[in-house]
Coordinates of C-alpha atoms and ligand atoms in Angstrom, one line a residue:
M1 CA 6.8 -42.8 22.3
P2 CA 10.2 -41.2 23.2
P3 CA 10.3 -37.5 23.6
G4 CA 11.2 -35.6 20.3
A5 CA 10.1 -38.3 18.1
D6 CA 7.9 -37.4 15.0
P7 CA 4.2 -38.0 15.8
T8 CA 3.1 -37.0 12.4
P9 CA 2.6 -38.9 9.3
G10 CA 4.8 -37.6 6.3
G11 CA 8.1 -37.9 8.0
R12 CA 8.7 -34.1 8.6
V13 CA 9.8 -33.3 12.1
H14 CA 7.8 -30.9 14.1
P15 CA 5.7 -29.2 11.4
K16 CA 4.0 -26.0 12.3
A17 CA 0.4 -25.9 12.8
W18 CA -0.2 -24.0 9.8
S19 CA 2.2 -26.0 7.4
G20 CA -0.8 -27.0 5.3
R21 CA -1.1 -23.4 4.1
L22 CA 2.5 -22.1 4.2
Q23 CA 4.8 -24.5 2.3
D24 CA 8.2 -23.0 3.1
P25 CA 9.7 -23.6 6.5
T26 CA 9.8 -20.6 8.6
D27 CA 12.8 -18.7 8.5
P28 CA 15.0 -19.1 11.8
V29 CA 15.3 -15.5 12.3
L30 CA 11.3 -15.3 12.6
E31 CA 11.3 -18.3 14.6
R32 CA 13.7 -17.0 17.1
Y33 CA 12.0 -13.4 17.0
S34 CA 8.4 -14.7 17.3
T35 CA 8.7 -17.3 19.8
S36 CA 7.4 -16.6 23.4
V37 CA 7.8 -20.1 24.8
Q38 CA 10.4 -19.2 27.6
E39 CA 8.3 -16.4 29.0
D40 CA 5.3 -18.5 28.7
L41 CA 6.5 -21.3 31.0
G42 CA 4.7 -19.6 34.1
L43 CA 1.5 -20.6 31.9
A44 CA 2.1 -24.2 31.5
E45 CA 0.2 -25.4 34.4
F46 CA -2.7 -23.1 33.4
D47 CA -2.6 -24.2 29.8
I48 CA -2.9 -27.7 31.0
R49 CA -5.9 -26.9 33.2
G50 CA -7.5 -25.2 30.4
S51 CA -6.8 -27.8 27.9
A52 CA -8.3 -30.4 30.4
A53 CA -11.4 -28.4 30.7
H54 CA -11.4 -28.0 26.8
A55 CA -11.3 -31.9 26.3
G56 CA -14.3 -32.2 28.5
R57 CA -16.2 -29.8 26.1
L58 CA -15.1 -31.9 23.3
A59 CA -16.2 -35.3 25.0
R60 CA -19.7 -34.0 25.8
A61 CA -20.2 -32.8 22.4
G62 CA -19.3 -36.3 21.0
L63 CA -16.4 -35.0 19.2
I64 CA -13.7 -37.3 20.9
R65 CA -14.6 -40.9 22.3
P66 CA -14.4 -41.3 26.0
R67 CA -11.5 -43.4 25.6
E68 CA -9.6 -40.5 23.9
H69 CA -10.9 -38.2 26.4
Q70 CA -9.2 -40.4 29.0
Q71 CA -5.9 -40.5 27.0
L72 CA -5.9 -36.7 26.8
L73 CA -6.6 -36.3 30.3
A74 CA -3.7 -38.9 31.2
G75 CA -1.4 -37.3 29.1
L76 CA -2.1 -33.7 30.3
E77 CA -1.7 -35.0 33.7
Q78 CA 1.6 -36.4 32.9
I79 CA 3.0 -33.2 31.2
A80 CA 1.8 -31.3 34.4
Q81 CA 4.0 -33.6 36.4
E82 CA 6.9 -33.0 34.3
V83 CA 6.2 -29.3 34.4
R84 CA 6.2 -29.5 38.3
S85 CA 9.3 -31.6 38.3
G86 CA 11.1 -29.4 35.8
A87 CA 11.6 -32.3 33.5
F88 CA 9.4 -30.5 30.8
R89 CA 11.5 -29.5 28.0
T90 CA 10.5 -26.9 25.2
R91 CA 12.2 -26.7 22.0
P92 CA 13.3 -23.6 20.1
E93 CA 10.9 -24.2 17.3
D94 CA 8.1 -24.3 19.6
E95 CA 6.2 -20.9 19.0
D96 CA 4.6 -20.7 22.4
I97 CA 3.7 -22.8 25.3
H98 CA 0.5 -23.9 23.9
M99 CA 2.4 -25.3 20.9
A100 CA 4.9 -27.0 23.3
V101 CA 2.3 -28.6 25.2
E102 CA 0.3 -29.9 22.1
R103 CA 3.7 -31.2 20.7
R104 CA 4.5 -33.1 24.0
L105 CA 0.9 -34.4 24.2
A106 CA 1.4 -35.8 20.8
E107 CA 4.8 -37.5 21.6
L108 CA 3.0 -39.2 24.7
I109 CA -0.5 -40.2 23.1
G110 CA -0.2 -40.0 19.6
E111 CA -3.2 -39.4 17.6
P112 CA -5.9 -38.1 20.1
A113 CA -3.7 -35.2 20.6
L114 CA -4.4 -34.2 17.1
R115 CA -8.1 -33.8 18.3
L116 CA -7.7 -31.4 21.0
H117 CA -7.6 -28.0 19.3
T118 CA -11.0 -28.8 17.9
G119 CA -13.0 -25.5 18.3
R120 CA -10.4 -23.9 20.1
S121 CA -7.9 -21.2 19.2
R122 CA -4.5 -20.2 20.9
N123 CA -6.3 -16.7 21.0
D124 CA -9.0 -17.7 23.5
Q125 CA -6.7 -20.4 24.9
V126 CA -3.9 -18.0 26.0
A127 CA -6.6 -15.4 27.2
L128 CA -7.8 -18.1 29.5
D129 CA -4.3 -19.0 30.6
L130 CA -3.4 -15.4 31.3
R131 CA -6.7 -14.9 33.4
L132 CA -6.1 -18.1 35.5
W133 CA -2.3 -16.9 36.1
T134 CA -3.6 -13.6 37.0
R135 CA -6.0 -15.0 39.6
A136 CA -3.3 -17.2 41.1
A137 CA -1.0 -14.2 41.1
A138 CA -3.5 -12.1 42.8
V139 CA -4.1 -14.9 45.5
R140 CA -0.1 -15.2 46.0
L141 CA 0.2 -11.2 46.4
S142 CA -2.7 -11.1 48.8
Q143 CA -1.1 -13.7 51.0
E144 CA 2.4 -11.9 50.8
V145 CA 0.6 -8.5 51.7
L146 CA -1.2 -10.4 54.7
E147 CA 2.2 -11.5 55.9
L148 CA 3.7 -8.0 55.9
E149 CA 0.6 -6.8 57.5
A150 CA 0.9 -9.3 60.1
V151 CA 4.5 -8.0 60.9
L152 CA 2.9 -4.6 61.2
L153 CA 0.4 -5.4 63.5
R154 CA 2.5 -7.4 65.7
R155 CA 5.0 -4.5 66.0
A156 CA 2.2 -1.8 66.4
R157 CA 0.7 -3.8 69.4
R158 CA 3.9 -3.1 71.2
E159 CA 4.2 0.2 70.3
R160 CA 0.9 1.7 71.6
A161 CA 2.5 4.0 74.0
T162 CA 5.7 4.7 71.9
L163 CA 5.6 8.6 71.2
I164 CA 7.1 9.6 67.8
P165 CA 6.7 13.1 66.1
G166 CA 4.1 13.0 63.2
Y167 CA 5.6 14.9 60.4
T168 CA 4.3 16.8 57.6
H169 CA 6.8 18.3 54.8
L170 CA 9.2 16.1 56.9
Q171 CA 9.0 18.6 59.6
R172 CA 8.0 17.7 63.0
A173 CA 4.3 18.5 63.2
Q174 CA 2.4 16.9 66.0
P175 CA 3.0 13.9 68.4
V176 CA 1.6 10.4 67.6
T177 CA 2.4 7.0 68.4
L178 CA 4.4 4.5 66.6
A179 CA 1.6 2.2 66.5
H180 CA -0.4 4.8 64.6
H181 CA 2.4 5.4 62.2
L182 CA 2.7 1.7 61.5
L183 CA -1.1 1.3 61.5
A184 CA -1.0 3.9 58.5
Y185 CA 1.1 1.4 56.4
F186 CA -1.6 -1.2 57.5
E187 CA -4.1 1.0 55.8
M188 CA -2.4 1.3 52.5
L189 CA -1.9 -2.6 52.3
E190 CA -5.3 -3.1 53.2
R191 CA -6.4 -1.0 50.2
D192 CA -4.1 -3.1 47.9
R193 CA -5.5 -6.3 49.2
E194 CA -9.1 -5.1 48.5
R195 CA -8.0 -4.3 45.0
L196 CA -6.4 -7.6 44.5
Q197 CA -9.7 -9.4 45.5
Q198 CA -11.6 -7.1 43.2
L199 CA -9.4 -7.7 40.3
H200 CA -9.5 -11.5 40.9
R201 CA -13.0 -11.6 40.7
R202 CA -13.1 -9.7 37.4
A203 CA -10.7 -11.8 36.1
G204 CA -12.7 -14.7 36.8
I205 CA -14.7 -15.2 33.6
S206 CA -13.8 -17.6 31.0
P207 CA -12.8 -16.8 27.3
L208 CA -12.6 -20.5 26.3
G209 CA -15.1 -21.0 23.5
A210 CA -14.7 -17.6 21.8
G211 CA -12.3 -19.5 19.4
A212 CA -10.0 -17.2 17.3
L213 CA -12.5 -14.3 17.4
A214 CA -16.2 -15.5 16.6
G215 CA -16.8 -18.7 18.4
S216 CA -17.2 -22.2 16.6
T217 CA -19.7 -23.9 14.5
L218 CA -19.4 -27.0 16.8
P219 CA -21.7 -27.7 19.7
L220 CA -19.4 -26.9 22.4
D221 CA -20.6 -25.7 25.8
R222 CA -19.0 -22.6 27.4
D223 CA -20.8 -22.6 30.8
Q224 CA -19.8 -26.0 32.1
A225 CA -16.1 -25.6 31.1
A226 CA -16.2 -22.2 33.0
A227 CA -17.6 -23.8 36.1
E228 CA -15.1 -26.7 35.9
L229 CA -12.0 -23.9 35.7
G230 CA -13.8 -22.3 39.0
L231 CA -14.7 -19.1 36.8
L232 CA -17.9 -17.5 37.2
A233 CA -19.2 -17.3 33.6
P234 CA -18.3 -17.5 30.1
T235 CA -17.1 -14.0 28.8
A236 CA -20.0 -12.3 27.0
N237 CA -18.4 -11.0 23.6
S238 CA -16.1 -13.2 21.6
L239 CA -14.2 -10.2 19.9
D240 CA -13.8 -8.7 23.4
S241 CA -12.8 -12.1 24.8
V242 CA -9.6 -12.6 22.7
S243 CA -8.3 -8.8 22.7
D244 CA -9.0 -8.0 26.4
R245 CA -6.2 -7.7 28.7
D246 CA -7.5 -5.1 31.2
F247 CA -7.3 -7.8 33.9
A248 CA -3.4 -7.9 33.3
L249 CA -3.4 -4.2 33.6
E250 CA -5.3 -4.1 36.7
L251 CA -2.9 -6.7 38.1
L252 CA 0.1 -4.7 37.1
F253 CA -1.7 -1.4 38.6
A254 CA -2.3 -3.3 42.0
S255 CA 1.3 -4.4 41.9
A256 CA 2.6 -1.0 40.9
L257 CA 0.7 0.5 43.8
I258 CA 1.9 -1.9 46.2
A259 CA 5.5 -1.2 45.1
V260 CA 5.1 2.4 45.7
H261 CA 3.6 1.8 49.2
L262 CA 6.4 -0.5 49.9
S263 CA 8.9 2.3 48.5
R264 CA 7.3 5.0 50.7
M265 CA 7.6 2.8 53.8
A266 CA 11.4 2.0 52.9
E267 CA 12.1 5.7 52.7
D268 CA 10.6 6.2 56.1
L269 CA 12.9 3.4 57.4
I270 CA 15.9 4.7 55.6
L271 CA 15.3 8.0 57.3
W272 CA 14.7 6.6 60.7
S273 CA 18.1 4.5 60.4
T274 CA 20.2 7.6 59.8
A275 CA 22.3 9.1 62.7
E276 CA 20.2 12.3 62.2
F277 CA 17.1 10.7 63.1
G278 CA 18.4 7.5 65.1
F279 CA 14.9 5.9 65.5
L280 CA 15.8 2.6 64.0
E281 CA 18.6 0.1 64.3
L282 CA 18.8 -2.3 61.3
P283 CA 19.5 -5.8 62.3
D284 CA 23.0 -6.8 61.1
R285 CA 21.3 -9.8 59.3
W286 CA 19.4 -7.4 57.2
S287 CA 22.1 -4.8 56.6
T288 CA 25.2 -4.7 54.3
G289 CA 28.6 -3.3 54.8
S290 CA 30.8 -1.0 52.5
S291 CA 33.7 -2.7 50.7
L292 CA 35.8 0.4 51.6
M293 CA 34.4 2.2 54.7
P294 CA 34.7 -0.2 57.6
Q295 CA 32.2 1.7 59.9
K296 CA 29.6 1.6 57.6
K297 CA 26.1 -0.2 58.0
N298 CA 23.8 0.3 55.0
P299 CA 20.2 -0.1 54.4
D300 CA 20.6 -1.6 51.1
L301 CA 17.5 -3.8 51.3
L302 CA 15.3 -0.8 51.9
E303 CA 17.0 1.2 48.8
L304 CA 16.3 -1.9 46.8
V305 CA 12.6 -1.8 47.7
R306 CA 12.5 1.7 46.9
G307 CA 14.3 1.4 43.6
R308 CA 12.9 -1.8 42.5
A309 CA 9.3 -0.1 42.6
G310 CA 10.2 1.3 39.2
R311 CA 9.7 -2.1 37.7
P312 CA 6.0 -2.6 38.1
V313 CA 5.3 1.2 37.4
A314 CA 7.5 0.7 34.1
A315 CA 5.4 -2.5 33.3
L316 CA 2.1 -1.0 33.8
L317 CA 3.2 1.7 31.3
G318 CA 4.7 -0.9 28.9
L319 CA 1.5 -2.8 28.8
L320 CA -0.7 0.0 28.3
L321 CA 1.6 1.3 25.3
V322 CA 1.0 -2.3 23.9
L323 CA -2.8 -2.0 24.2
K324 CA -3.1 1.5 23.1
G325 CA -4.5 1.7 19.3
L326 CA -4.9 -2.1 18.9
P327 CA -7.6 -2.7 16.5
L328 CA -10.1 -5.6 17.5
S329 CA -9.7 -8.3 18.0
Y330 CA -6.6 -10.6 18.6
N331 CA -3.1 -9.1 17.5
R332 CA 0.1 -10.8 18.0
D333 CA 1.2 -7.5 19.8
L334 CA -0.8 -9.3 22.8
Q335 CA 2.1 -11.8 23.4
E336 CA 4.1 -8.9 24.8
D337 CA 1.8 -8.8 27.7
K338 CA 3.6 -11.6 29.6
A339 CA 7.2 -10.1 29.4
H340 CA 5.6 -7.0 31.2
L341 CA 3.6 -8.8 33.6
F342 CA 5.5 -11.7 34.8
P343 CA 8.7 -10.2 36.0
A344 CA 7.1 -7.2 37.4
V345 CA 4.8 -9.1 39.7
A346 CA 7.6 -11.4 40.7
S347 CA 9.6 -8.4 41.6
V348 CA 7.0 -7.0 44.0
E349 CA 6.5 -10.6 45.7
A350 CA 10.2 -10.5 46.3
S351 CA 10.0 -6.9 47.8
L352 CA 7.0 -7.8 50.1
E353 CA 9.0 -10.8 51.5
A354 CA 12.3 -8.8 52.1
L355 CA 10.4 -5.8 53.7
A356 CA 8.5 -8.1 56.1
G357 CA 11.7 -10.0 56.9
L358 CA 13.7 -6.8 57.7
L359 CA 10.7 -4.9 59.7
G360 CA 10.1 -8.1 61.7
E361 CA 13.5 -7.7 63.2
A362 CA 14.2 -4.1 63.1
A363 CA 14.9 -2.4 66.5
F364 CA 12.8 0.9 67.4
N365 CA 14.6 3.3 69.6
R366 CA 11.9 4.3 71.9
E367 CA 13.8 6.9 73.8
R368 CA 15.0 8.8 70.6
M369 CA 11.5 8.9 69.5
A370 CA 10.1 10.0 72.7
E371 CA 12.8 12.7 73.0
A372 CA 12.0 14.1 69.4
A373 CA 8.2 14.0 70.3
S374 CA 8.7 15.9 73.5
D375 CA 9.4 19.3 72.0
P376 CA 6.6 21.4 73.3
R377 CA 6.3 23.2 70.0
L378 CA 4.5 20.0 68.8
L379 CA 1.6 20.9 70.9
A380 CA 1.1 24.7 69.7
T381 CA -2.0 23.5 67.9
D382 CA -3.4 22.1 71.3
L383 CA -2.8 25.8 72.9
A384 CA -4.7 27.4 69.9
E385 CA -7.3 25.1 70.1
R386 CA -7.5 25.7 74.0
L387 CA -8.2 29.6 72.9
V388 CA -10.8 28.5 70.7
Q389 CA -12.6 26.7 73.5
E390 CA -12.3 30.2 75.4
G391 CA -14.0 31.7 72.6
V392 CA -11.2 33.2 70.5
P393 CA -11.6 32.8 66.7
F394 CA -9.1 30.3 65.5
R395 CA -7.4 32.6 62.9
R396 CA -6.8 35.0 66.0
A397 CA -5.6 32.2 68.3
H398 CA -3.2 30.6 65.4
E399 CA -1.6 33.8 65.3
V400 CA -1.3 34.5 68.9
V401 CA 0.3 31.2 69.5
G402 CA 2.4 31.7 66.4
R403 CA 3.7 34.8 68.0
L404 CA 4.6 33.2 71.1
V405 CA 6.5 30.4 69.3
S406 CA 8.5 32.9 67.4
R407 CA 9.3 34.6 70.6
A408 CA 10.6 31.5 72.5
E409 CA 12.6 30.9 69.3
G410 CA 13.9 34.3 69.1
E411 CA 15.1 34.1 73.0
G412 CA 16.5 30.6 72.6
R413 CA 14.1 29.5 75.2
R414 CA 11.7 26.4 75.8
L415 CA 8.0 27.2 74.6
D416 CA 6.8 26.0 78.2
L417 CA 8.9 28.4 80.0
V418 CA 7.8 31.5 77.7
L419 CA 4.3 30.5 78.0
G420 CA 4.4 30.1 81.9
E421 CA 5.5 33.8 82.2
S422 CA 2.9 35.1 79.5
W423 CA -0.4 33.0 79.6
R424 CA -2.4 35.9 81.0
E425 CA -1.3 38.6 78.5
L426 CA -1.9 36.1 75.7
G427 CA -5.4 35.8 76.7
F428 CA -5.6 32.3 78.2
A429 CA -8.2 32.1 81.3
D430 CA -6.0 29.8 83.2
D431 CA -2.3 28.5 82.9
P432 CA -2.4 26.1 80.0
S433 CA 1.1 24.8 80.5
G434 CA -0.5 21.5 81.3
L435 CA -1.4 21.1 77.8
L436 CA 2.1 20.9 76.9
D437 CA 2.3 17.2 77.6
P438 CA 2.2 14.9 74.4
R439 CA 0.4 12.0 76.4
R440 CA -2.2 14.4 77.7
S441 CA -2.6 15.6 74.1
L442 CA -3.0 12.1 72.7
A443 CA -5.3 11.3 75.3
S444 CA -7.8 14.1 74.1
R445 CA -7.6 12.9 70.5
E446 CA -10.0 9.9 70.6
Q447 CA -12.0 10.7 67.4
P448 CA -12.3 7.5 65.1
G449 CA -8.9 7.3 62.9
A450 CA -7.2 9.6 65.5
P451 CA -4.1 8.4 67.7
G452 CA -6.0 8.6 71.2
P453 CA -5.2 5.3 73.1
A454 CA -8.8 4.1 72.9
A455 CA -9.1 4.9 69.1
Q456 CA -5.7 3.3 68.5
D457 CA -7.0 0.2 70.5
A458 CA -10.0 0.1 68.3
A459 CA -7.9 0.5 65.2
L460 CA -5.6 -2.5 66.6
R461 CA -8.8 -4.5 67.0
R462 CA -10.1 -3.6 63.7
A463 CA -6.7 -4.5 62.0
A464 CA -6.7 -8.0 63.5
E465 CA -10.3 -8.4 62.1
Q466 CA -9.1 -7.4 58.5
L467 CA -6.3 -9.8 59.0
R468 CA -8.3 -12.7 59.9
R469 CA -10.9 -12.1 57.0
G470 CA -8.1 -11.7 54.6
R471 CA -6.6 -15.0 55.5
A472 CA -9.9 -16.7 55.1
W473 CA -10.2 -15.3 51.7
V474 CA -7.0 -16.7 50.7
R475 CA -7.8 -20.0 52.3
R476 CA -11.0 -20.2 50.4
Q477 CA -9.2 -19.3 47.1
S478 CA -6.7 -21.9 47.6
S479 CA -8.9 -25.0 48.6
Ligands
LIG501 N1 1.9 -16.7 22.0 C1 0.7 -16.2 21.7 C2 0.4 -14.9 22.7 O1 0.9 -15.1 23.6 C3 -0.4 -17.0 21.6 C4 -1.6 -16.6 20.6 C5 -1.4 -16.9 19.2 N2 -2.1 -16.4 18.5 C6 -2.0 -16.3 17.0 N3 -3.0 -16.1 16.3 N4 -0.8 -16.3 16.6 O2 -0.5 -14.1 22.4

């Protein structure tokens, strides 16, 4: 049967599913207002998988014959191919992807298509589709997070000895290494990945069989269909099954937090690329110029990563507002979920790719970083801690060193010179000037999680192991 031919008796083209009850044709304004078929397109492959699993339920219950089952599967497979190749066409009067697939199925195989919706509602159908979509998105995002992590780890390995000031309040605080700084980003992303894995597991239960809201009178299994779809179990309550979108909120929160993390990284890199910092040279390939000022090289990509973080945050709030106050169980408001979810997740995926690309090629200016880290005032805390080891209470030690710093600044002299003259009167047992060496300071910071060389090597090994496990998880989910 050619696409678009009327598969139904009676000669009416494409009647609505409810044309028995509602006699008048739907007003075109309502039709245009209510369709979600365009934004649903991302669901198509999952809708088809869900329908194939549902067809299996019908066959096992004896509600369709084996031949009809085969026809349904063949028709669904053909539609899946059309979706993959881009040949699949929706129509303005398709209310959503579920109706579009069912219509196309009827065009392809006729009568058996009319049996597919037995014991199923679009309410459990869309809940299933969206769970499958969420799980696939969680795997994709994990993969993209891993790619950025791999760039961070690769660059961190080469910057184990690169000194850089660590900042608090955006004021130079204490020396660390560039590797330590990059591994801080790695930690943020590891938490993101863990969250994705957890929500992937929680999303992995099957609403199929919840029906419109109260199951079905027909003897349709739920466990086997869930297992066929790679899901852990059927959902536990039919009302909750069709009204729950917590899994979508969780994905939006995970996406929003990834975006916030990327935005914070972007901000550091933007600062570092300024003449004022001079820590980073942006690669030309990843920079933009000005249409007016010939000398400019701008970090637009980083600014877009920072700015685009607004999208998933807004989408998270948007979906929370859709859900707030909804009575049980399904309400059409829920259709709004996809408009919030899909573009927001896509924007985070794009930002992950962009930031990984830029960070892979950015040139760190080690000399500028080392110079900034060499200010002896960054080791004032080390001096105070030396006094503590000599028995001085910390508060007093803090004050003594604070005064020393203030005196050096007042005299416009380096801290090490002033210290060399006055360590005795300050109460040090020996000349502590040797402490004012950032490498020596780092060498004595070997607690777990600190930037000392051995602790840092342990952190690098740990990161490599996390990367390996993360990749194995993604491979398992994709196989
Ligand atoms: N397009 C709808 C959605 O996304 C599918 C479910 C429609 N169900 C209904 N009873 N109208 O939520």
